[in-house]
JSON list of C-alpha atoms in Angstrom, two decimals:
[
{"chain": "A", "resi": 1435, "resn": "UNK", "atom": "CA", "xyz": [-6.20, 15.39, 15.47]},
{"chain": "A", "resi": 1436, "resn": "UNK", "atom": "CA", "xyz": [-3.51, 15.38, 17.65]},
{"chain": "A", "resi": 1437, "resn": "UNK", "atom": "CA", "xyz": [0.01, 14.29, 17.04]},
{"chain": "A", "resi": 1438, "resn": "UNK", "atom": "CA", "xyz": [-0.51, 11.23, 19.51]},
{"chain": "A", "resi": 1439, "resn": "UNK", "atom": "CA", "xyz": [-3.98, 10.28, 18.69]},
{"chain": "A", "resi": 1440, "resn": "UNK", "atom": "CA", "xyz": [-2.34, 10.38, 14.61]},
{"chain": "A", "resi": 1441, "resn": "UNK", "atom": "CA", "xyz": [0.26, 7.89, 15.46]},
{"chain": "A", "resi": 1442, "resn": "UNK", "atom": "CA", "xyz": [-1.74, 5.49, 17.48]},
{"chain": "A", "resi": 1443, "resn": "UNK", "atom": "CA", "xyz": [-4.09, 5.48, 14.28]},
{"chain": "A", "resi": 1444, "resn": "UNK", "atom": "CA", "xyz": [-1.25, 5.35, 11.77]},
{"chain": "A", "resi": 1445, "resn": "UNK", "atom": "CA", "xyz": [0.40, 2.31, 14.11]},
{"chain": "A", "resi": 1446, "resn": "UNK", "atom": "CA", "xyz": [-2.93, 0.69, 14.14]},
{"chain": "A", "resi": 1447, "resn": "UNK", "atom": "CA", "xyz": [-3.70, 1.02, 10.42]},
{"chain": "A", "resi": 1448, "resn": "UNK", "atom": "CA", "xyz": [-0.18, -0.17, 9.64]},
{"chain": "A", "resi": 1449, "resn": "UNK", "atom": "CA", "xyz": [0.10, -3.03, 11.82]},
{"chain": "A", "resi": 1450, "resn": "UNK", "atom": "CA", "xyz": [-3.03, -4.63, 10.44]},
{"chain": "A", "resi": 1451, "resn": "UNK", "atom": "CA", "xyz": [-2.23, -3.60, 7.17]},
{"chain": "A", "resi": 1452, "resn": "UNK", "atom": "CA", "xyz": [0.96, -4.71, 7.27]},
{"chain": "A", "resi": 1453, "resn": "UNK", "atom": "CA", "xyz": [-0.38, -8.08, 8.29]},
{"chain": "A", "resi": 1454, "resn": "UNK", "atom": "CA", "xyz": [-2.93, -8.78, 6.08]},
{"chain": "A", "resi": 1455, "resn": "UNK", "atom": "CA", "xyz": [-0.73, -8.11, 3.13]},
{"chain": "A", "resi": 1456, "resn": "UNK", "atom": "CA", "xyz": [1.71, -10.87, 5.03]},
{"chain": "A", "resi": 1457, "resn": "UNK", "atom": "CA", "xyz": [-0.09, -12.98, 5.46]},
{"chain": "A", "resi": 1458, "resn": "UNK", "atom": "CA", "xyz": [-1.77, -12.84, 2.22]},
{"chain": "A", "resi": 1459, "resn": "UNK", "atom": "CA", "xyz": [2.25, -13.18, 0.38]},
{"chain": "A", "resi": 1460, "resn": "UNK", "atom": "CA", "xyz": [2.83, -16.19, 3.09]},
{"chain": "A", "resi": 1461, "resn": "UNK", "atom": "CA", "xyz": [-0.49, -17.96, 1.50]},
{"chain": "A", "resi": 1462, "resn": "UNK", "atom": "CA", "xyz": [0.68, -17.26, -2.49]},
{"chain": "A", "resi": 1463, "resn": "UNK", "atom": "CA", "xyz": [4.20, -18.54, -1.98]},
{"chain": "A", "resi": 1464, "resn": "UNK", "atom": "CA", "xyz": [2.75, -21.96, 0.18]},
{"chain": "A", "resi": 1465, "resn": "UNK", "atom": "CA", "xyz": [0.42, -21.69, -2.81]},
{"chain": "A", "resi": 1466, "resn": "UNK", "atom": "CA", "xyz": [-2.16, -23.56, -0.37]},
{"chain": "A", "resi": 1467, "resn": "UNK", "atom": "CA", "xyz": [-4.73, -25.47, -2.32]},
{"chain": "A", "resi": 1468, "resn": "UNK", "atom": "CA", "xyz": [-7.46, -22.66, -1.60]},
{"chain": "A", "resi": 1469, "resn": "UNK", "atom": "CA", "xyz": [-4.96, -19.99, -3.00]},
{"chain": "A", "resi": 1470, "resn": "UNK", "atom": "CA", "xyz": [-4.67, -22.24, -6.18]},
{"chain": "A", "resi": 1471, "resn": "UNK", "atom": "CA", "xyz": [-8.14, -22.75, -6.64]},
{"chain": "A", "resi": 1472, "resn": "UNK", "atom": "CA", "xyz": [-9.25, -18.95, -6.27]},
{"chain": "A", "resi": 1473, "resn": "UNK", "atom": "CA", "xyz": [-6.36, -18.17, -9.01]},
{"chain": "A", "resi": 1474, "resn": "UNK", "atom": "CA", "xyz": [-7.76, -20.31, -11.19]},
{"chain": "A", "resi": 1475, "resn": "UNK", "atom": "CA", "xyz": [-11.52, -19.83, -10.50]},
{"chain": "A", "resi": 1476, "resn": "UNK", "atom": "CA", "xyz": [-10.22, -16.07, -11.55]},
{"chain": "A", "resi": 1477, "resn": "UNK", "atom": "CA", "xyz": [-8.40, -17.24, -14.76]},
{"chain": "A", "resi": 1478, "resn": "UNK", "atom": "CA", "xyz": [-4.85, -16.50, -13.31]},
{"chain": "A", "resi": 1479, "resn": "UNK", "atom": "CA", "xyz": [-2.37, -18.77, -13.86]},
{"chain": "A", "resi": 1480, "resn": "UNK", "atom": "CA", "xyz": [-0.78, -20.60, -10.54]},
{"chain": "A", "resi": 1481, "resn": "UNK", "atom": "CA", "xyz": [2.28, -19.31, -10.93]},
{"chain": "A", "resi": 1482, "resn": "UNK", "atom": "CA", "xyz": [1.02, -15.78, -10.38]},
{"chain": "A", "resi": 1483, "resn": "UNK", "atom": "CA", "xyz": [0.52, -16.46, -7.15]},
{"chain": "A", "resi": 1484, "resn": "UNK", "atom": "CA", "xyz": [4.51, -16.71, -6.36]},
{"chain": "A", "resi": 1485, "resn": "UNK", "atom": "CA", "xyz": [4.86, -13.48, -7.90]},
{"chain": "A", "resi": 1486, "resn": "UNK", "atom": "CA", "xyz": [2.34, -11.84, -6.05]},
{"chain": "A", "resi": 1487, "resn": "UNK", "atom": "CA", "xyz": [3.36, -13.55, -2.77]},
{"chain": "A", "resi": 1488, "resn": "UNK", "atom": "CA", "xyz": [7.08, -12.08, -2.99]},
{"chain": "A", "resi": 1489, "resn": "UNK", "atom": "CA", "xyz": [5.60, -8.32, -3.99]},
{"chain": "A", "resi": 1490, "resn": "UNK", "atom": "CA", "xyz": [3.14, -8.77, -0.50]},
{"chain": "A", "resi": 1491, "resn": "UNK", "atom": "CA", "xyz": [6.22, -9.90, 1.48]},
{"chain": "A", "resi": 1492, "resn": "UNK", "atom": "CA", "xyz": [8.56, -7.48, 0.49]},
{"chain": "A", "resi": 1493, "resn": "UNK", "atom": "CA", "xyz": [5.47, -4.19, 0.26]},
{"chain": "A", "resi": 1494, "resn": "UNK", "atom": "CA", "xyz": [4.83, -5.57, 4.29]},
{"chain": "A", "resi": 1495, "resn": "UNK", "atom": "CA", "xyz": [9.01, -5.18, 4.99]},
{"chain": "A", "resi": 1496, "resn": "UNK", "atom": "CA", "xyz": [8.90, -1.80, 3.62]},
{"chain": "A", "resi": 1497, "resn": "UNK", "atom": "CA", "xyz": [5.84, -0.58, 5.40]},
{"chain": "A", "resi": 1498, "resn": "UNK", "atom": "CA", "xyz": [7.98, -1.53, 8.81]},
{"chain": "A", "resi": 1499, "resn": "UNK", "atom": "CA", "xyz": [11.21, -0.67, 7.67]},
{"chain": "A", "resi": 1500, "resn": "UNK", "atom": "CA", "xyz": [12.46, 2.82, 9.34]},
{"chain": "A", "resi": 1501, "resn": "UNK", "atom": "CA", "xyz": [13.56, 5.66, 6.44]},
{"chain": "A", "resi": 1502, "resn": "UNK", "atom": "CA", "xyz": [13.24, 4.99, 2.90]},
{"chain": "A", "resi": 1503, "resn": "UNK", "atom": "CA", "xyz": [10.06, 6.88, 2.13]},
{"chain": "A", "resi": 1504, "resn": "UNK", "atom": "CA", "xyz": [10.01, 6.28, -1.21]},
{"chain": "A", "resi": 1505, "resn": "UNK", "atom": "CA", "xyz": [10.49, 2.76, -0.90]},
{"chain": "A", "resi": 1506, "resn": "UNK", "atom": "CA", "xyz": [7.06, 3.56, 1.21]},
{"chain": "A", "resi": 1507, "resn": "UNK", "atom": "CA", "xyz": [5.22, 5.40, -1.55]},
{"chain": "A", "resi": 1508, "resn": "UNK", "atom": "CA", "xyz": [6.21, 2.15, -4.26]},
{"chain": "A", "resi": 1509, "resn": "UNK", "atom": "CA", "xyz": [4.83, -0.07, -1.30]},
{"chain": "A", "resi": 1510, "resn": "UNK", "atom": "CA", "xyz": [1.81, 2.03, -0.62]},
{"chain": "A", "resi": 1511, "resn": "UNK", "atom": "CA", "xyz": [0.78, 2.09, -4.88]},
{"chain": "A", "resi": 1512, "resn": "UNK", "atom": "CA", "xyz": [2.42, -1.78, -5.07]},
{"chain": "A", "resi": 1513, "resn": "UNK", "atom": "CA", "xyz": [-0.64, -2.74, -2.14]},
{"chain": "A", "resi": 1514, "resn": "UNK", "atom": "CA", "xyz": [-3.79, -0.17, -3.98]},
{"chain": "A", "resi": 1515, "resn": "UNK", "atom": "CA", "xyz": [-3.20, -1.88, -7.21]},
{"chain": "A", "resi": 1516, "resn": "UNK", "atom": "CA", "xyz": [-3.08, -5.18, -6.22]},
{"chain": "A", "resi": 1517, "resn": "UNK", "atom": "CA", "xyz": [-6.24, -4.29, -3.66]},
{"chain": "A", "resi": 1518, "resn": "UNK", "atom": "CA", "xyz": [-7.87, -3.20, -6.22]},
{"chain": "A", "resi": 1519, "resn": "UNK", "atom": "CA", "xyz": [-7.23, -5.61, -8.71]},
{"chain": "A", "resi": 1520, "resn": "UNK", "atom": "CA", "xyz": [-8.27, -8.59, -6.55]},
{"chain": "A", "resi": 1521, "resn": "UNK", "atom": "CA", "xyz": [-11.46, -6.43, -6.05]},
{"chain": "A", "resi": 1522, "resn": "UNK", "atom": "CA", "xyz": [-12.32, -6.21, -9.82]},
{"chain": "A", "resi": 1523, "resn": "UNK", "atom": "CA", "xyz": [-11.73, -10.18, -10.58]},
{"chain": "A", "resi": 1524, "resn": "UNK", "atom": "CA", "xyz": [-13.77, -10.80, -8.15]},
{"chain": "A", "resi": 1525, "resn": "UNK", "atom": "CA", "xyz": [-16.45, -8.40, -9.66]},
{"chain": "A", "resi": 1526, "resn": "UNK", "atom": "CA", "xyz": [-15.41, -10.06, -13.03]},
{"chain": "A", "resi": 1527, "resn": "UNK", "atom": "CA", "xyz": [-16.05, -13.58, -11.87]},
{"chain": "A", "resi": 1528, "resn": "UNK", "atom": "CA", "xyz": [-19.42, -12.75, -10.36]},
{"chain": "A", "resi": 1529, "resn": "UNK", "atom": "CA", "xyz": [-18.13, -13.48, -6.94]},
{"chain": "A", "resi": 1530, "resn": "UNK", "atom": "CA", "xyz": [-20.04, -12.70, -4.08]},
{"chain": "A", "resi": 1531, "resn": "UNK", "atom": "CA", "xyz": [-20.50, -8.96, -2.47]},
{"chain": "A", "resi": 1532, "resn": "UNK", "atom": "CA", "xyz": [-18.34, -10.01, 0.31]},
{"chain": "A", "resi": 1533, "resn": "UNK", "atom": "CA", "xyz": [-15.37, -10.98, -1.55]},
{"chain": "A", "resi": 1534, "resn": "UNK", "atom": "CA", "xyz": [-15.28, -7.96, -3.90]},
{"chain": "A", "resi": 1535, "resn": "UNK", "atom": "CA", "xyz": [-15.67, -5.86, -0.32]},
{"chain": "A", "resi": 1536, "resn": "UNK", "atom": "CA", "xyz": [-12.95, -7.66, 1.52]},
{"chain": "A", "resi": 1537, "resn": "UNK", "atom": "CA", "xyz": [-10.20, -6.20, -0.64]},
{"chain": "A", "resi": 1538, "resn": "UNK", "atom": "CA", "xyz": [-11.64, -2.82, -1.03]},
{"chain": "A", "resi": 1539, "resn": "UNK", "atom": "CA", "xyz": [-11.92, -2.46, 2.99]},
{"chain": "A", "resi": 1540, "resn": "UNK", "atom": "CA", "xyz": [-8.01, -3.24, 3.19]},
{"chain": "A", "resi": 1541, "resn": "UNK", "atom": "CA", "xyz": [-7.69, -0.36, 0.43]},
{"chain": "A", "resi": 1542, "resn": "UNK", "atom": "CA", "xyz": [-9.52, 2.08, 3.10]},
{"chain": "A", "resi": 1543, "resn": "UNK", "atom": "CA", "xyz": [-6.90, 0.56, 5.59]},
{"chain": "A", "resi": 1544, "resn": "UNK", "atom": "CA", "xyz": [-4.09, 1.56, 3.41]},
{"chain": "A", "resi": 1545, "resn": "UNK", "atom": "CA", "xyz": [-5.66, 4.46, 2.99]},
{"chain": "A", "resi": 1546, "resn": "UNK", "atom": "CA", "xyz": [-5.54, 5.45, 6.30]},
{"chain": "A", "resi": 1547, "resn": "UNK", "atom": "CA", "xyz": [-2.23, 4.16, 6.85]},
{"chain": "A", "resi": 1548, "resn": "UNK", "atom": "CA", "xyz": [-1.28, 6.40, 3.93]},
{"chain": "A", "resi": 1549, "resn": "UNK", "atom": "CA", "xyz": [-2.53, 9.30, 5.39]},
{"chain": "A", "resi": 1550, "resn": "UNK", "atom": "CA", "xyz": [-1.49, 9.35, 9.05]},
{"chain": "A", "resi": 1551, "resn": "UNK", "atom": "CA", "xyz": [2.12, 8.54, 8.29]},
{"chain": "A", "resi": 1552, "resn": "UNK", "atom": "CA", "xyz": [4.23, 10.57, 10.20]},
{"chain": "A", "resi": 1553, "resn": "UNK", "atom": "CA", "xyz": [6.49, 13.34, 8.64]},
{"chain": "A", "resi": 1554, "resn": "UNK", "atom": "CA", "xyz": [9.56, 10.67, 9.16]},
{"chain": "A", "resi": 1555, "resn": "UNK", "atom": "CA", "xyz": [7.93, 8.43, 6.78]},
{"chain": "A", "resi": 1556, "resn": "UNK", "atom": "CA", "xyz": [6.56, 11.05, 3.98]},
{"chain": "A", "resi": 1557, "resn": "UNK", "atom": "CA", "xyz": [8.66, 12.18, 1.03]},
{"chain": "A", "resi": 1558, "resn": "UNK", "atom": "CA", "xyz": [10.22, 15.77, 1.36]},
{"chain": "A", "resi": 1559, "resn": "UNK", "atom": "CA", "xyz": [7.31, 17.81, 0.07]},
{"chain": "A", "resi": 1560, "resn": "UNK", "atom": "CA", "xyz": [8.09, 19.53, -3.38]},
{"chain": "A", "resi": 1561, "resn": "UNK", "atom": "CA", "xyz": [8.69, 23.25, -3.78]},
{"chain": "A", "resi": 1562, "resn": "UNK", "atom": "CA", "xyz": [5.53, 25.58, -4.17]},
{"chain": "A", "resi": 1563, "resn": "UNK", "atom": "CA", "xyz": [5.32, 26.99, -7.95]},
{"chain": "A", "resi": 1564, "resn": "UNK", "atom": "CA", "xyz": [4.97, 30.56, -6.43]},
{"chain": "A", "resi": 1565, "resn": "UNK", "atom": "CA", "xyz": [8.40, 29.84, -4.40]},
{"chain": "A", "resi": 1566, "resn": "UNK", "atom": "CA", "xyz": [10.12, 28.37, -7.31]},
{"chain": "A", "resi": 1567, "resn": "UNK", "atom": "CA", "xyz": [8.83, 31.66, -9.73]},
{"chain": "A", "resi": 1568, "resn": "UNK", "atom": "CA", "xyz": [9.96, 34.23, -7.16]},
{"chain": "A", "resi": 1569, "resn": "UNK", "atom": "CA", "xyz": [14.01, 32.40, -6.88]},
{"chain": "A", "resi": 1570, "resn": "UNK", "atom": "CA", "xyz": [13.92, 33.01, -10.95]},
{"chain": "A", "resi": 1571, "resn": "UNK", "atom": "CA", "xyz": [12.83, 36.88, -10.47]},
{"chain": "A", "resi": 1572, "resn": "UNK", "atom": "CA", "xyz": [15.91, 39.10, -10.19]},
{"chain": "A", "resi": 1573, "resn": "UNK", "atom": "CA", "xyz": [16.09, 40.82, -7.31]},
{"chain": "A", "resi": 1574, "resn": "UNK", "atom": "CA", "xyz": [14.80, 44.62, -7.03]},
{"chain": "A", "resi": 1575, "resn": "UNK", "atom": "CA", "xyz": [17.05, 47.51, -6.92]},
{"chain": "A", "resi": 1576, "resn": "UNK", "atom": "CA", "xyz": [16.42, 49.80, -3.85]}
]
């Protein structure tokens, strides 16, 4: 793939992952009466929802945010777990196929956005054991 078809896909991916998982903290913290009642058809308390709501917000701000890659990487694990999560209490509940899918299709999205982020917004990668073993070895004589 090349560099500009990777960061039209990673922009894309982003910008509607980035909104769902907005708009999904917006609804928790309004704690609309349809978030309520899916947090409690689920067993979670109501309060939960706040808590979640504030994580969404702030995991959307750091997916936009320039720098801070590991800010990026929290974000990216913050959004699979609570993906995921929503995923299996639906399962759990015996909810419908649709809104056990729902959540796992955003995870895909992340996914992608994951993948296609540009070198700007990856961590510095970590040393290769074979490079770390040979700056131990003494150097040879001649």
């Amino acid at each position: 793939m090349n560099d500009k078809a990777r960061t039209i896909g990673y922009w894309i991916a982003t910008g509607l992952l980035g909104f769902g998982v907005a708009a999904g903290g917006l609804a928790d913290l309004t704690r609309s009466p349809q978030v309520v009642e899916v947090m409690t058809r689920l067993g979670y308390p109501a309060y939960l929802a706040t808590l979640l709501g504030v994580w969404k917000v702030l995991g959307a701000v750091a997916l936009f945010a320039p720098r801070f890659p590991r800010l990026k990487e929290w974000a990216y694990a913050g959004i699979f777990f609570d993906l995921t999560g929503a995923a299996a209490s639906h399962a759990a509940v015996g909810d419908p196929a649709g809104q056990v899918m729902t959540p796992l299709v955003l995870v895909a999205v992340a996914a992608a956005s994951w993948a296609l982020r540009p070198e700007s917004r990856r961590l510095a990668s970590a040393p290769k054991p074979e490079a770390e073993a040979r700056a131990g070895e003494p150097a040879l004589a001649a």
